[in-house]
Amino acid sequence: MDFHSKSKHKLIPITATGKSREKKILEALEDTDCRGIVVTYDTCRVAKDLLKEKVPFTDIILDESHSLRSPKSGKTKAVLELITSKPVNRRLLLSGTPSLGSPLHLWAQLKSLGEFIVPNSWHFLNTYAIRSPYNKHIITGYKNLDQLNDLVTSVSLRKTAEECLDLPDRVIQVVEVPASSKTRKLYNETVKAK
């Protein structure tokens, strides 16, 4: 924000905990240069009501959105409640690994993009998971993955690291640091132990 607005506007990260968290959020809202606040998922979970009542947000960016997985998670519930508490113009999710091994991890992310994209978590589970005939809580496999893939593709944009990052070429530099006598002793003991 600082770079693109040429220091006219700013995003304010809320790093405080406890009672000072509310104070920091209210201070950020009073700052005329503030165009947004940045909170962690845990802050969203514990300060959800304050964020809903006091912050006049219109856009939501969920970085590392794969953190939202289980519909029973307090984080997931808080984020979904916050997003649906008022009209949101734009919802943007960022993740390098949207699914951490289970297609069911996608439900919360898709739900946070819009209520209309996926049904409730129970229906989602029944649509994409194969359950044990003896215990409905045990997932034995997945089904309709082509359908799920089409859904994800319809609401996502994939970019590779090369397309996103504009970094200079890597330079490897050796910097010699003299070891203290204690460090040398530990190093020599480690070498001898091998």
Short mmCIF file of C-alpha atoms in Angstrom, two decimals:
data_model
loop_
_atom_site.label_atom_id
_atom_site.label_comp_id
_atom_site.label_asym_id
_atom_site.label_seq_id
_atom_site.Cartn_x
_atom_site.Cartn_y
_atom_site.Cartn_z
CA MET A 1 0.00 0.00 0.00
CA ASP A 2 2.80 2.38 0.92
CA PHE A 3 4.59 1.71 -2.36
CA HIS A 4 1.58 1.90 -4.68
CA SER A 5 0.02 4.95 -3.03
CA LYS A 6 3.40 6.71 -2.87
CA SER A 7 3.08 6.86 0.94
CA LYS A 8 -0.32 8.59 0.86
CA HIS A 9 -2.19 5.60 2.27
CA LYS A 10 -1.31 2.71 4.54
CA LEU A 11 -2.39 -0.68 5.80
CA ILE A 12 -2.09 -1.04 9.55
CA PRO A 13 -1.22 -4.45 11.01
CA ILE A 14 -2.89 -5.20 14.33
CA THR A 15 -0.30 -7.06 16.38
CA ALA A 16 -1.58 -6.30 19.86
CA THR A 17 -3.24 -8.84 22.11
CA GLY A 18 -5.78 -8.62 24.89
CA LYS A 19 -7.32 -5.26 25.75
CA SER A 20 -4.76 -3.31 23.74
CA ARG A 21 -6.01 -5.05 20.57
CA GLU A 22 -9.29 -3.11 20.63
CA LYS A 23 -7.43 0.13 21.27
CA LYS A 24 -5.11 -0.49 18.30
CA ILE A 25 -8.04 -1.29 15.99
CA LEU A 26 -9.89 1.87 17.01
CA GLU A 27 -6.73 3.96 16.60
CA ALA A 28 -6.22 2.53 13.12
CA LEU A 29 -9.79 3.43 12.15
CA GLU A 30 -9.24 7.04 13.28
CA ASP A 31 -6.12 7.38 11.10
CA THR A 32 -7.22 9.24 7.95
CA ASP A 33 -4.43 7.63 5.89
CA CYS A 34 -5.50 4.08 6.86
CA ARG A 35 -7.10 2.19 3.97
CA GLY A 36 -7.16 -1.17 5.66
CA ILE A 37 -6.17 -3.21 8.64
CA VAL A 38 -4.33 -6.51 8.64
CA VAL A 39 -5.23 -9.15 11.21
CA THR A 40 -4.28 -12.77 11.69
CA TYR A 41 -6.84 -15.54 11.57
CA ASP A 42 -6.50 -15.92 15.32
CA THR A 43 -7.17 -12.22 15.85
CA CYS A 44 -10.24 -12.59 13.65
CA ARG A 45 -11.36 -15.47 15.84
CA VAL A 46 -11.00 -13.62 19.16
CA ALA A 47 -11.99 -10.13 17.95
CA LYS A 48 -14.70 -11.12 15.45
CA ASP A 49 -17.46 -9.09 17.11
CA LEU A 50 -15.33 -5.95 17.32
CA LEU A 51 -14.31 -6.30 13.66
CA LYS A 52 -17.95 -6.79 12.60
CA GLU A 53 -19.24 -3.83 14.59
CA LYS A 54 -16.49 -1.25 14.21
CA VAL A 55 -14.59 -1.89 10.97
CA PRO A 56 -16.36 -0.60 7.84
CA PHE A 57 -14.68 -3.10 5.51
CA THR A 58 -15.72 -3.53 1.88
CA ASP A 59 -12.99 -5.88 0.68
CA ILE A 60 -11.44 -8.99 2.22
CA ILE A 61 -8.09 -10.56 1.34
CA LEU A 62 -7.41 -13.94 2.92
CA ASP A 63 -3.72 -14.71 2.63
CA GLU A 64 -2.64 -18.31 3.26
CA SER A 65 -6.31 -19.22 2.86
CA HIS A 66 -5.51 -22.92 3.20
CA SER A 67 -5.49 -22.21 6.96
CA LEU A 68 -9.27 -22.33 6.70
CA ARG A 69 -10.07 -26.02 6.56
CA SER A 70 -12.51 -27.63 8.92
CA PRO A 71 -16.03 -26.23 9.19
CA LYS A 72 -15.75 -26.94 12.94
CA SER A 73 -12.63 -24.80 13.38
CA GLY A 74 -13.04 -21.59 15.36
CA LYS A 75 -10.93 -19.73 12.80
CA THR A 76 -13.06 -20.90 9.90
CA LYS A 77 -16.32 -20.11 11.68
CA ALA A 78 -15.09 -16.62 12.63
CA VAL A 79 -13.90 -15.74 9.12
CA LEU A 80 -17.10 -16.98 7.49
CA GLU A 81 -19.22 -15.11 10.03
CA LEU A 82 -17.22 -11.91 9.50
CA ILE A 83 -17.41 -12.12 5.72
CA THR A 84 -21.16 -12.69 5.74
CA SER A 85 -21.87 -10.01 8.36
CA LYS A 86 -22.07 -7.23 5.76
CA PRO A 87 -21.86 -6.80 2.00
CA VAL A 88 -18.34 -7.33 0.69
CA ASN A 89 -17.37 -5.95 -2.74
CA ARG A 90 -14.35 -8.15 -3.32
CA ARG A 91 -13.11 -11.36 -1.76
CA LEU A 92 -9.63 -12.49 -2.66
CA LEU A 93 -7.95 -15.66 -1.46
CA LEU A 94 -4.22 -16.26 -1.74
CA SER A 95 -2.60 -19.64 -1.23
CA GLY A 96 0.33 -21.56 -2.58
CA THR A 97 -1.22 -24.84 -1.43
CA PRO A 98 -5.04 -24.61 -1.43
CA SER A 99 -5.45 -28.27 -0.49
CA LEU A 100 -3.15 -29.85 2.03
CA GLY A 101 -3.87 -33.41 0.97
CA SER A 102 -7.65 -33.57 1.18
CA PRO A 103 -10.11 -32.13 -1.35
CA LEU A 104 -12.36 -31.44 1.63
CA HIS A 105 -9.96 -28.66 2.68
CA LEU A 106 -11.37 -26.61 -0.19
CA TRP A 107 -14.85 -26.20 1.30
CA ALA A 108 -14.09 -23.27 3.63
CA GLN A 109 -12.10 -21.44 0.98
CA LEU A 110 -14.85 -21.82 -1.61
CA LYS A 111 -17.50 -20.85 0.97
CA SER A 112 -15.56 -17.70 1.84
CA LEU A 113 -15.66 -16.65 -1.82
CA GLY A 114 -19.45 -16.74 -1.80
CA GLU A 115 -22.38 -18.44 -0.15
CA PHE A 116 -23.68 -19.51 -3.57
CA ILE A 117 -20.52 -21.36 -4.67
CA VAL A 118 -20.78 -24.36 -2.37
CA PRO A 119 -23.55 -25.70 -0.18
CA ASN A 120 -23.18 -26.38 3.52
CA SER A 121 -20.25 -28.51 4.64
CA TRP A 122 -22.39 -31.62 5.16
CA HIS A 123 -23.64 -31.55 1.55
CA PHE A 124 -20.09 -30.82 0.31
CA LEU A 125 -18.81 -33.83 2.25
CA ASN A 126 -21.53 -36.07 0.84
CA THR A 127 -20.83 -34.86 -2.70
CA TYR A 128 -17.06 -35.34 -2.69
CA ALA A 129 -16.23 -37.94 -0.01
CA ILE A 130 -16.73 -41.68 0.09
CA ARG A 131 -17.56 -42.81 3.61
CA SER A 132 -17.15 -46.13 5.30
CA PRO A 133 -20.42 -48.06 5.27
CA TYR A 134 -19.82 -48.93 8.93
CA ASN A 135 -18.90 -45.47 10.25
CA LYS A 136 -19.96 -42.27 8.46
CA HIS A 137 -17.13 -40.33 10.14
CA ILE A 138 -14.44 -42.36 8.36
CA ILE A 139 -13.51 -41.12 4.87
CA THR A 140 -12.31 -43.98 2.67
CA GLY A 141 -11.88 -42.04 -0.58
CA TYR A 142 -13.08 -39.21 -2.76
CA LYS A 143 -15.47 -38.92 -5.67
CA ASN A 144 -16.56 -36.35 -8.26
CA LEU A 145 -13.10 -34.80 -8.22
CA ASP A 146 -13.42 -33.72 -11.86
CA GLN A 147 -16.53 -31.76 -10.88
CA LEU A 148 -14.70 -30.22 -7.89
CA ASN A 149 -11.73 -29.37 -10.08
CA ASP A 150 -14.05 -27.61 -12.57
CA LEU A 151 -15.60 -25.64 -9.70
CA VAL A 152 -12.22 -24.55 -8.33
CA THR A 153 -10.97 -23.67 -11.82
CA SER A 154 -14.06 -21.52 -12.45
CA VAL A 155 -13.35 -19.29 -9.43
CA SER A 156 -9.56 -19.27 -9.36
CA LEU A 157 -6.60 -17.85 -11.17
CA ARG A 158 -3.35 -19.78 -11.04
CA LYS A 159 -0.04 -18.00 -11.14
CA THR A 160 3.39 -19.57 -10.82
CA ALA A 161 6.07 -18.14 -8.57
CA GLU A 162 7.93 -16.93 -11.64
CA GLU A 163 4.87 -14.96 -12.77
CA CYS A 164 4.34 -13.39 -9.34
CA LEU A 165 7.82 -12.59 -8.17
CA ASP A 166 10.05 -9.93 -9.61
CA LEU A 167 13.23 -10.65 -7.72
CA PRO A 168 16.81 -9.98 -8.77
CA ASP A 169 19.07 -12.90 -9.57
CA ARG A 170 20.29 -14.76 -6.53
CA VAL A 171 23.80 -13.93 -5.40
CA ILE A 172 25.69 -16.38 -3.25
CA GLN A 173 28.14 -14.71 -0.96
CA VAL A 174 30.41 -16.38 1.57
CA VAL A 175 30.85 -14.37 4.73
CA GLU A 176 33.44 -15.71 7.12
CA VAL A 177 32.59 -15.31 10.76
CA PRO A 178 35.26 -16.05 13.32
CA ALA A 179 34.04 -18.71 15.72
CA SER A 180 34.30 -18.21 19.43
CA SER A 181 36.29 -20.77 21.43
CA LYS A 182 33.02 -22.28 22.71
CA THR A 183 31.68 -22.64 19.15
CA ARG A 184 34.95 -24.20 17.93
CA LYS A 185 34.84 -26.69 20.80
CA LEU A 186 31.25 -27.70 19.99
CA TYR A 187 32.06 -27.99 16.29
CA ASN A 188 35.12 -30.18 16.93
CA GLU A 189 33.13 -32.42 19.30
CA THR A 190 30.42 -32.83 16.65
CA VAL A 191 32.96 -33.76 13.98
CA LYS A 192 34.60 -36.32 16.25
CA ALA A 193 31.23 -37.85 17.16
CA LYS A 194 30.60 -38.79 13.52
#
